[in-house]
Short mmCIF file of C-alpha atoms in Angstrom, two decimals:
data_model
loop_
_atom_site.label_atom_id
_atom_site.label_comp_id
_atom_site.label_asym_id
_atom_site.label_seq_id
_atom_site.Cartn_x
_atom_site.Cartn_y
_atom_site.Cartn_z
CA MET A 1 0.00 0.00 0.00
CA MET A 2 2.84 2.38 0.81
CA ARG A 3 4.41 1.72 -2.60
CA ARG A 4 1.09 2.44 -4.33
CA ALA A 5 0.76 5.69 -2.40
CA SER A 6 4.30 6.65 -3.37
CA CYS A 7 3.60 6.03 -7.05
CA ALA A 8 0.38 8.04 -6.84
CA LEU A 9 2.18 11.01 -5.29
CA LEU A 10 4.91 10.82 -7.91
CA LEU A 11 2.44 10.79 -10.79
CA ALA A 12 0.47 13.65 -9.29
CA SER A 13 3.61 15.77 -8.99
CA LEU A 14 4.37 15.26 -12.68
CA LEU A 15 0.96 15.99 -14.18
CA GLY A 16 1.78 19.63 -14.88
CA SER A 17 5.21 18.92 -16.34
CA PRO A 18 5.91 19.21 -20.08
CA LEU A 19 7.82 15.95 -19.72
CA ALA A 20 5.13 14.18 -17.71
CA ALA A 21 4.36 11.85 -20.62
CA PHE A 22 7.92 10.51 -20.56
CA ALA A 23 7.89 10.06 -16.79
CA GLN A 24 4.63 8.07 -16.91
CA ALA A 25 5.29 6.09 -20.09
CA PRO A 26 7.30 2.85 -19.91
CA ARG A 27 9.14 3.81 -23.10
CA TYR A 28 11.32 6.84 -23.80
CA ALA A 29 14.70 7.68 -25.33
CA PHE A 30 17.55 10.09 -24.79
CA ALA A 31 20.30 11.33 -27.08
CA VAL A 32 24.01 11.82 -26.39
CA VAL A 33 26.36 13.94 -28.51
CA ALA A 34 29.93 15.17 -28.04
CA ASN A 35 32.77 16.84 -29.93
CA ALA A 36 30.36 18.41 -32.41
CA LEU A 37 31.90 21.89 -32.32
CA SER A 38 35.53 22.58 -33.14
CA SER A 39 35.28 25.75 -35.26
CA GLN A 40 32.84 28.52 -36.10
CA SER A 41 32.22 26.98 -39.53
CA GLU A 42 30.61 23.95 -37.83
CA GLU A 43 28.04 25.90 -35.85
CA ALA A 44 25.34 25.68 -38.53
CA SER A 45 25.76 21.90 -38.83
CA ALA A 46 25.73 21.50 -35.06
CA GLN A 47 22.53 23.54 -34.85
CA ARG A 48 21.01 21.28 -37.51
CA LEU A 49 22.01 18.22 -35.46
CA ILE A 50 20.43 19.58 -32.29
CA ASP A 51 17.29 20.57 -34.19
CA ALA A 52 16.98 17.08 -35.69
CA ILE A 53 17.22 15.51 -32.23
CA GLY A 54 14.60 17.89 -30.87
CA ARG A 55 12.14 16.94 -33.62
CA ASP A 56 12.12 13.29 -32.58
CA PRO A 57 9.06 12.94 -30.29
CA GLN A 58 10.63 9.96 -28.47
CA ILE A 59 13.63 11.98 -27.19
CA ALA A 60 13.06 13.03 -23.57
CA PHE A 61 16.35 14.93 -23.24
CA THR A 62 19.78 15.40 -24.80
CA VAL A 63 23.18 15.25 -23.13
CA TYR A 64 26.07 17.16 -24.70
CA ASP A 65 28.95 15.11 -23.30
CA GLY A 66 31.80 17.59 -23.54
CA ASN A 67 33.80 19.75 -25.94
CA ILE A 68 31.70 22.63 -27.26
CA LYS A 69 34.87 24.15 -28.76
CA GLY A 70 37.99 23.06 -30.59
CA ALA A 71 41.28 22.49 -28.81
CA ARG A 72 42.85 25.50 -30.54
CA GLU A 73 39.82 27.76 -30.59
CA THR A 74 40.07 30.85 -28.45
CA CYS A 75 38.53 30.61 -25.00
CA ALA A 76 37.22 34.17 -25.16
CA ASP A 77 33.94 35.05 -23.48
CA HIS A 78 32.09 35.77 -26.73
CA LEU A 79 32.76 32.24 -28.05
CA TYR A 80 31.25 30.65 -24.95
CA GLU A 81 28.25 32.95 -25.25
CA ARG A 82 27.66 31.89 -28.87
CA ARG A 83 27.91 28.20 -27.99
CA HIS A 84 25.59 28.69 -25.02
CA ASP A 85 22.94 30.26 -27.25
CA LEU A 86 23.33 27.42 -29.77
CA LEU A 87 22.75 24.73 -27.13
CA ASP A 88 19.98 26.70 -25.45
CA ALA A 89 17.98 26.69 -28.71
CA SER A 90 17.42 22.93 -28.35
CA ARG A 91 13.74 21.91 -28.33
CA ALA A 92 14.43 19.07 -25.92
CA PRO A 93 16.07 19.74 -22.54
CA LEU A 94 19.84 19.70 -22.97
CA VAL A 95 22.28 18.86 -20.17
CA PHE A 96 25.83 20.06 -20.82
CA VAL A 97 28.75 18.14 -19.28
CA PRO A 98 32.06 20.07 -19.56
CA GLY A 99 34.96 18.41 -21.36
CA GLU A 100 38.70 18.82 -21.73
CA ARG A 101 38.58 21.36 -24.56
CA ASP A 102 36.04 23.48 -22.72
CA TRP A 103 38.47 24.57 -20.00
CA ILE A 104 41.65 22.48 -19.64
CA SER A 105 42.90 23.18 -23.18
CA CYS A 106 42.46 26.91 -22.57
CA GLY A 107 45.94 26.94 -21.03
CA MET A 108 47.49 26.31 -24.45
CA ASN A 109 48.94 29.24 -26.38
CA GLY A 110 46.69 28.53 -29.35
CA SER A 111 43.61 28.93 -27.14
CA GLY A 112 44.73 32.21 -25.61
CA ALA A 113 46.85 30.94 -22.68
CA TYR A 114 44.01 31.39 -20.18
CA ASP A 115 43.99 30.00 -16.67
CA PRO A 116 41.96 26.75 -16.97
CA ALA A 117 40.50 27.12 -13.46
CA GLU A 118 39.30 30.64 -14.29
CA ARG A 119 37.68 29.42 -17.51
CA LEU A 120 35.93 26.64 -15.57
CA ASP A 121 34.54 29.27 -13.21
CA PHE A 122 33.29 31.24 -16.23
CA LEU A 123 31.52 28.13 -17.52
CA ARG A 124 29.92 27.62 -14.13
CA GLN A 125 28.61 31.17 -14.03
CA ASN A 126 27.21 31.16 -17.57
CA PHE A 127 26.14 27.56 -18.31
CA PHE A 128 25.11 26.36 -14.85
CA SER A 129 23.76 29.49 -13.19
CA ASP A 130 20.22 28.26 -12.42
CA PRO A 131 18.48 24.97 -11.57
CA ASN A 132 17.28 24.38 -15.13
CA ALA A 133 18.95 22.54 -17.96
CA LEU A 134 19.52 24.30 -21.27
CA GLY A 135 16.87 24.07 -23.98
CA GLN A 136 13.34 25.32 -24.56
CA THR A 137 11.60 22.59 -22.53
CA PRO A 138 11.97 22.90 -18.75
CA LEU A 139 13.99 20.26 -16.92
CA THR A 140 14.85 21.02 -13.30
CA LEU A 141 18.20 19.68 -12.13
CA THR A 142 19.53 19.19 -8.63
CA ARG A 143 23.03 20.69 -8.51
CA GLU A 144 25.82 19.77 -6.10
CA SER A 145 26.27 23.49 -5.44
CA GLU A 146 23.16 23.28 -3.25
CA VAL A 147 25.44 21.69 -0.64
CA SER A 148 27.31 24.53 1.06
CA ARG A 149 30.56 22.57 1.22
CA PHE A 150 30.54 22.09 -2.55
CA ARG A 151 29.16 25.47 -3.58
CA PRO A 152 31.41 25.88 -6.68
CA TYR A 153 30.41 22.57 -8.33
CA ARG A 154 27.35 23.70 -10.25
CA GLU A 155 28.20 21.45 -13.19
CA ASN A 156 27.64 18.23 -11.20
CA VAL A 157 23.92 17.53 -11.55
CA ARG A 158 21.24 14.91 -10.92
CA TRP A 159 17.78 14.31 -12.32
CA GLN A 160 15.34 11.42 -12.52
CA LEU A 161 13.08 10.00 -15.19
CA GLY A 162 10.83 7.12 -14.20
CA ASP A 163 12.85 4.70 -12.11
CA THR A 164 16.24 5.77 -13.50
CA VAL A 165 18.51 8.35 -11.85
CA PHE A 166 20.83 10.35 -14.13
CA ILE A 167 24.08 12.01 -13.08
CA GLY A 168 26.27 14.55 -14.89
CA LEU A 169 29.85 14.65 -13.58
CA ASN A 170 32.82 16.91 -14.37
CA VAL A 171 35.44 14.28 -15.27
CA PRO A 172 37.34 15.59 -18.31
CA ASP A 173 39.84 13.88 -20.55
CA GLY A 174 43.47 14.90 -20.20
CA ASN A 175 44.11 12.72 -17.13
CA ASN A 176 41.35 14.51 -15.22
CA HIS A 177 43.44 17.71 -15.11
CA TYR A 178 46.05 16.15 -12.84
CA LEU A 179 49.15 18.34 -13.04
CA ASN A 180 52.59 16.75 -12.75
CA ALA A 181 54.24 19.99 -11.63
CA GLY A 182 55.27 20.39 -8.01
CA GLY A 183 53.02 21.86 -5.39
CA ARG A 184 49.42 21.19 -4.42
CA ASN A 185 47.11 20.00 -7.18
CA GLY A 186 44.34 22.13 -5.72
CA GLU A 187 41.70 22.09 -8.48
CA PHE A 188 42.12 18.35 -9.08
CA GLU A 189 42.14 17.36 -5.41
CA ASP A 190 39.08 19.42 -4.49
CA ARG A 191 37.08 18.19 -7.49
CA VAL A 192 37.95 14.55 -6.71
CA ILE A 193 36.40 14.98 -3.25
CA ALA A 194 33.33 16.70 -4.71
CA ASN A 195 32.84 13.99 -7.35
CA GLY A 196 33.18 11.22 -4.77
CA PHE A 197 30.56 12.84 -2.55
CA TRP A 198 28.17 13.33 -5.47
CA LEU A 199 28.39 9.68 -6.51
CA GLU A 200 27.85 8.45 -2.95
CA HIS A 201 24.89 10.78 -2.52
CA ALA A 202 23.46 9.51 -5.84
CA ALA A 203 23.64 5.95 -4.53
CA GLU A 204 21.73 6.83 -1.36
CA TYR A 205 19.20 8.89 -3.32
CA ALA A 206 18.58 6.03 -5.78
CA LYS A 207 18.08 3.57 -2.91
CA ARG A 208 15.51 5.82 -1.25
CA ARG A 209 13.65 6.22 -4.55
CA ASN A 210 13.73 2.45 -5.28
CA ALA A 211 15.43 3.24 -8.59
CA ARG A 212 16.40 0.42 -10.91
CA ALA A 213 19.45 2.07 -12.45
CA ILE A 214 21.88 4.99 -12.33
CA VAL A 215 23.23 6.45 -15.57
CA ILE A 216 26.38 8.60 -15.27
CA PHE A 217 27.61 10.95 -18.00
CA MET A 218 31.24 12.10 -18.08
CA GLN A 219 33.53 13.21 -20.87
CA GLY A 220 36.76 11.50 -19.80
CA ASN A 221 37.54 7.84 -20.36
CA ALA A 222 38.27 6.88 -16.77
CA MET A 223 38.39 3.09 -17.13
CA PRO A 224 41.29 1.37 -18.94
CA GLU A 225 40.58 -1.35 -21.46
CA HIS A 226 42.91 -3.82 -19.72
CA TYR A 227 43.37 -4.28 -16.00
CA GLU A 228 46.90 -3.88 -14.64
CA ARG A 229 47.66 -5.00 -11.11
CA PRO A 230 49.14 -2.13 -9.08
CA ASP A 231 52.91 -2.28 -8.63
CA ARG A 232 53.60 -2.34 -4.89
CA PHE A 233 57.20 -1.23 -5.43
CA ALA A 234 56.58 1.49 -8.02
CA TRP A 235 58.04 4.09 -5.65
CA LEU A 236 61.46 2.41 -6.05
CA ARG A 237 61.55 2.89 -9.82
CA PHE A 238 63.44 5.79 -11.34
CA HIS A 239 61.19 5.96 -14.40
CA ARG A 240 57.70 5.74 -12.99
CA ALA A 241 54.57 5.82 -15.14
CA PRO A 242 52.51 9.05 -15.04
CA ARG A 243 50.16 9.30 -12.11
CA ASP A 244 46.65 8.06 -12.95
CA GLY A 245 44.24 10.97 -12.53
CA TYR A 246 41.20 8.66 -12.58
CA LEU A 247 42.22 6.31 -9.76
CA GLU A 248 40.07 8.01 -7.11
CA LEU A 249 37.08 8.15 -9.46
CA ARG A 250 37.22 4.41 -10.12
CA ARG A 251 37.32 3.76 -6.39
CA SER A 252 34.29 6.03 -5.99
CA LEU A 253 32.49 4.03 -8.69
CA VAL A 254 33.33 0.79 -6.87
CA LYS A 255 31.88 2.24 -3.66
CA LEU A 256 28.81 3.41 -5.59
CA ALA A 257 28.29 -0.15 -6.86
CA GLU A 258 28.56 -1.52 -3.32
CA ILE A 259 25.93 0.88 -1.97
CA PHE A 260 23.53 0.67 -4.92
CA ARG A 261 23.03 -2.89 -6.17
CA GLY A 262 21.11 -1.99 -9.31
CA GLN A 263 22.61 -1.46 -12.75
CA ILE A 264 25.06 1.43 -13.15
CA ILE A 265 25.68 2.69 -16.69
CA VAL A 266 28.67 4.98 -17.36
CA VAL A 267 28.51 6.89 -20.65
CA ASN A 268 31.65 8.64 -21.90
CA ALA A 269 33.10 9.94 -25.14
CA ASP A 270 36.12 8.14 -26.58
CA ASP A 271 38.92 9.58 -28.70
CA SER A 272 39.73 6.24 -30.34
CA LYS A 273 38.09 5.19 -33.58
CA LEU A 274 35.24 2.76 -33.00
CA ALA A 275 34.16 0.94 -36.15
CA HIS A 276 30.46 1.09 -35.34
CA GLY A 277 30.35 4.25 -33.26
CA PHE A 278 30.26 2.75 -29.75
CA THR A 279 31.21 -0.23 -27.64
CA ILE A 280 29.72 -1.75 -24.48
CA ASP A 281 31.89 -3.46 -21.87
CA GLN A 282 32.47 -3.95 -18.15
CA PRO A 283 36.08 -2.86 -17.46
CA LEU A 284 35.74 -1.65 -13.86
CA ARG A 285 37.58 -3.70 -11.24
CA ASN A 286 38.24 -3.18 -7.56
CA ASP A 287 41.68 -2.94 -5.95
CA LYS A 288 41.87 -6.74 -5.80
CA GLY A 289 41.23 -7.13 -9.52
CA ALA A 290 37.67 -8.47 -9.23
CA ARG A 291 35.28 -7.29 -11.92
CA ILE A 292 32.37 -5.11 -10.77
CA GLU A 293 29.45 -6.90 -12.40
CA ASN A 294 26.78 -4.21 -12.03
CA VAL A 295 28.78 -1.42 -13.73
CA THR A 296 28.59 -1.22 -17.52
CA ARG A 297 30.34 1.32 -19.71
CA ILE A 298 29.08 2.72 -23.00
CA ALA A 299 31.99 4.42 -24.78
CA PHE A 300 31.12 6.19 -28.01
CA SER A 301 33.09 7.81 -30.81
CA LEU A 302 30.79 8.70 -33.68
CA ARG A 303 32.07 8.64 -37.24
CA ASP A 304 30.68 12.12 -37.91
CA PRO A 305 29.74 13.99 -34.70
CA LEU A 306 28.00 16.68 -36.79
CA THR A 307 25.49 14.32 -38.41
CA GLN A 308 25.13 11.50 -35.86
CA TRP A 309 24.06 11.02 -32.28
CA LEU A 310 24.05 8.13 -29.85
CA GLN A 311 20.52 7.15 -28.90
CA VAL A 312 19.52 5.04 -25.91
CA ASP A 313 15.95 3.70 -26.03
CA ALA A 314 14.46 2.65 -22.71
CA ASP A 315 11.52 0.27 -22.44
CA MET A 316 10.83 -0.55 -18.80
CA ALA A 317 8.46 -3.36 -19.78
CA ARG A 318 11.44 -5.39 -21.06
CA ARG A 319 13.86 -7.36 -18.93
CA THR A 320 16.71 -5.74 -20.90
CA PRO A 321 15.29 -2.23 -20.94
CA LEU A 322 18.07 -0.29 -22.71
CA ARG A 323 18.89 -0.49 -26.41
CA VAL A 324 21.82 1.53 -27.80
CA SER A 325 22.07 2.65 -31.42
CA VAL A 326 23.50 5.36 -33.66
CA ARG A 327 21.11 7.74 -35.41
CA ASP A 328 21.81 9.95 -38.42
CA VAL A 329 20.46 13.38 -39.26
CA PRO A 330 18.05 12.95 -42.21
CA LYS A 331 19.82 14.01 -45.39
CA HIS A 332 16.96 16.20 -46.58
CA LEU A 333 16.87 18.21 -43.35
CA PRO A 334 18.01 21.68 -44.49
CA LEU A 335 21.14 23.30 -43.13
CA LEU A 336 20.28 26.20 -40.86
CA PRO A 337 21.88 29.58 -41.60
CA ALA A 338 24.96 30.30 -39.53
CA GLN A 339 24.65 32.71 -36.65
CA PRO A 340 26.27 36.08 -37.40
CA SER A 341 29.51 36.90 -35.63
CA PRO A 342 29.16 39.38 -32.74
CA ASN A 343 31.36 41.81 -34.70
CA THR A 344 29.23 41.56 -37.84
CA PRO A 345 26.78 44.42 -38.57
CA GLY A 346 23.22 43.32 -37.96
CA ALA A 347 24.26 40.59 -35.56
CA GLY A 348 21.37 41.43 -33.26
CA SER A 349 18.71 40.36 -35.78
CA SER A 350 18.01 36.65 -36.16
CA PRO A 351 17.74 35.29 -39.75
CA ALA A 352 14.53 33.62 -40.82
CA MET A 353 14.63 29.87 -40.31
CA PRO A 354 13.43 27.53 -43.08
CA GLU A 355 10.49 25.24 -42.50
CA MET A 356 11.63 21.72 -41.69
CA PRO A 357 9.69 18.46 -41.64
CA GLU A 358 9.28 16.54 -38.42
CA VAL A 359 11.72 13.69 -37.89
CA SER A 360 8.84 11.36 -37.07
CA SER A 361 7.65 11.63 -40.69
CA MET A 362 11.03 10.59 -42.09
CA PRO A 363 12.35 7.11 -42.88
CA ASP A 364 13.79 5.09 -40.01
CA VAL A 365 17.45 6.02 -39.57
CA THR A 366 18.31 3.72 -36.67
CA GLU A 367 19.69 1.01 -38.94
CA ILE A 368 23.48 0.91 -39.19
CA PRO A 369 24.50 0.40 -42.84
CA GLY A 370 26.07 -2.96 -43.59
CA MET A 371 24.93 -4.58 -40.34
CA PRO A 372 22.25 -7.30 -40.23
CA GLN A 373 18.99 -6.47 -38.52
CA SER A 374 18.65 -7.86 -35.01
CA PRO A 375 15.34 -9.24 -33.73
CA ASP A 376 13.22 -7.02 -31.52
CA VAL A 377 14.41 -8.93 -28.46
CA ALA A 378 18.02 -9.97 -28.98
CA PRO A 379 19.25 -12.63 -26.56
CA ALA A 380 22.05 -11.38 -24.35
CA THR A 381 25.23 -13.37 -23.89
CA PRO A 382 24.84 -15.37 -20.66
CA GLY A 383 27.63 -15.23 -18.16
CA ALA A 384 28.75 -17.95 -15.81
CA SER A 385 26.05 -17.06 -13.32
CA GLY A 386 23.26 -16.60 -15.81
CA THR A 387 23.74 -12.82 -15.85
CA ALA A 388 23.38 -11.02 -19.16
CA VAL A 389 26.91 -9.79 -19.79
CA PRO A 390 27.80 -7.35 -22.59
CA SER A 391 30.17 -8.83 -25.11
CA GLY A 392 31.74 -5.59 -26.30
CA LEU A 393 30.77 -6.50 -29.85
CA PRO A 394 29.58 -3.86 -32.32
CA PRO A 395 25.86 -3.11 -32.62
CA ALA A 396 23.58 -5.03 -34.92
CA GLY A 397 20.80 -3.23 -36.73
CA ASN A 398 18.48 -1.56 -34.26
CA GLY A 399 21.10 -1.56 -31.53
CA VAL A 400 22.74 -3.50 -28.75
CA LEU A 401 20.95 -4.51 -25.57
CA VAL A 402 22.43 -3.38 -22.27
CA PRO A 403 22.52 -6.14 -19.59
CA ALA A 404 19.27 -7.17 -17.96
CA TRP A 405 18.10 -5.31 -14.89
CA PRO A 406 16.58 -6.99 -11.84
CA THR A 407 12.90 -6.62 -11.20
CA GLN A 408 11.63 -4.35 -8.48
CA GLY A 409 10.44 -5.67 -5.14
CA GLY A 410 13.57 -6.90 -3.35
CA GLN A 411 15.96 -5.22 -1.01
CA ASN A 412 15.91 -1.49 -1.74
CA GLY A 413 13.66 -2.36 -4.68
CA LEU A 414 16.58 -4.21 -6.34
CA ASN A 415 16.86 -7.71 -4.99
CA GLY A 416 19.31 -8.98 -7.59
CA ARG A 417 17.41 -12.27 -7.39
CA ASN A 418 14.83 -13.88 -9.62
CA ASP A 419 11.76 -12.31 -11.09
CA ALA A 420 8.36 -13.96 -10.95
CA ASN A 421 9.17 -16.09 -14.00
CA GLY A 422 12.26 -17.60 -12.46
CA GLN A 423 14.65 -15.56 -14.59
CA ASN A 424 18.09 -15.22 -13.11
CA GLY A 425 18.96 -11.82 -11.63
CA LEU A 426 22.27 -10.11 -11.09
CA ASP A 427 23.67 -12.75 -8.76
CA GLY A 428 22.22 -15.69 -10.69
CA SER A 429 20.50 -17.15 -7.62
CA ASN A 430 17.19 -18.95 -7.72
CA GLY A 431 13.77 -18.16 -6.22
CA ASN A 432 10.48 -16.49 -6.99
CA GLY A 433 10.83 -12.77 -6.63
CA GLY A 434 13.32 -12.11 -3.85
CA GLY A 435 12.83 -10.71 -0.39
CA ASN A 436 10.82 -7.79 0.86
CA GLY A 437 11.87 -4.31 -0.19
CA ASN A 438 12.94 -1.88 2.48
CA GLY A 439 12.53 1.33 0.49
CA ASN A 440 9.84 3.49 2.04
CA GLY A 441 7.11 5.04 -0.06
CA GLY A 442 4.53 7.76 0.27
CA ASN A 443 4.82 9.91 3.38
CA GLY A 444 7.29 7.45 4.89
CA GLN A 445 9.93 8.28 2.26
CA PRO A 446 12.73 10.38 3.76
CA PRO A 447 13.09 13.80 2.16
CA ASP A 448 16.06 14.53 -0.06
CA PRO A 449 18.34 16.99 1.77
CA LEU A 450 19.44 18.44 -1.57
CA GLN A 451 15.96 18.90 -2.99
CA PRO A 452 15.35 22.62 -3.64
CA PRO A 453 12.17 24.16 -2.20
CA GLY A 454 9.17 23.80 -4.50
CA ALA A 455 10.84 21.17 -6.70
CA PRO A 456 8.83 18.05 -7.69
CA ALA A 457 9.14 14.94 -5.58
CA SER A 458 10.81 13.06 -8.44
CA GLY A 459 13.89 15.24 -8.18
CA GLY A 460 13.74 15.96 -11.88
CA PHE A 461 11.09 17.69 -13.91
CA ALA A 462 9.62 21.15 -13.54
CA HIS A 463 5.89 21.73 -13.45
#
């Protein structure tokens, strides 16, 4: 009864939201893009990409996963303002996650030799200044800056859609901005603490909400492809390997997986060339070398970031609810006129935009050329314990299935046991549904200490 009351309160809080249909429906999708802007000449194509995503009625939100500028583009204020306006024109809510080029590369001479920490502060003031995501459709985010101890970290965010909690985390490429020079690595060390707190808080929040999964977006590739056992005597070597700037983050992810027993999906951009645009694997291990089975990584590197996006389709009625695929901008979608430069006469007037057809009326573009079509329900590769384990193989047709999630109803709503049909859960043990859940619902649910006043109970969508 308490769970029914909790669901009723959640639905009631979302009725006035523009995204209420996605929160109530068992099926929705979200898009992920990155590295789409490296020069001013690409702005029109990037705007066309964002417009195409926004015209898909299935897309609940978009995540721009780092790098809104080129490595050698100037880091001047006016460039950030132009890129902000471009992203803010998105029809769908757009969550921006800062990347290496957005602030770390600003220290290079070709980018103006700025102070990277100062440029990060500028991003925080101009891209993350209020509780809402970018875009024309409201999406209220919970920011880590609402905690007084972590006031500067506005870019670390959390929101929820259905029974999935989403996290945006400032983890850039470039060894996480770890500096090898002498002295205190102040920016790096403080951000590592903030990121660790935000992940741990996300785990506790997801447990209280009986969430089935946590999806984390970051720009940097924090998990190596191959595990290397730590060298206990590395301090004796004269030629030591560079210090790993992602070590603390991986330990925080391991702790997250221990607290929250549901599926954890980490999505990050990848600089390497991936033949089919993305790969799915489980590379995270603890300090003893044991694989963390409930953490899955989706690394993507699109062939053409200006005409493609990564799409994740969620269907909560399926036992494997996430399907990953690459989508293309329809070829007959017209190119939008470029925005005038701030120094160009008449820059204040916006050019007339051409009429464009809706994406829903266009041919299906989810098929990857040259790949055979997969059935609607593709069988996952069983592991030793019966768990659906990603193979790391390229996608087939309509996409690759992310590992199966446990059904709700067990401990913290995620028992990791069997569902009613006897299907094996995360630990491969047998039974008929698992134990009793201990997540409270309705009025018994503890309040979120980070929830801003007047925000919806779901921690996500604005009324």
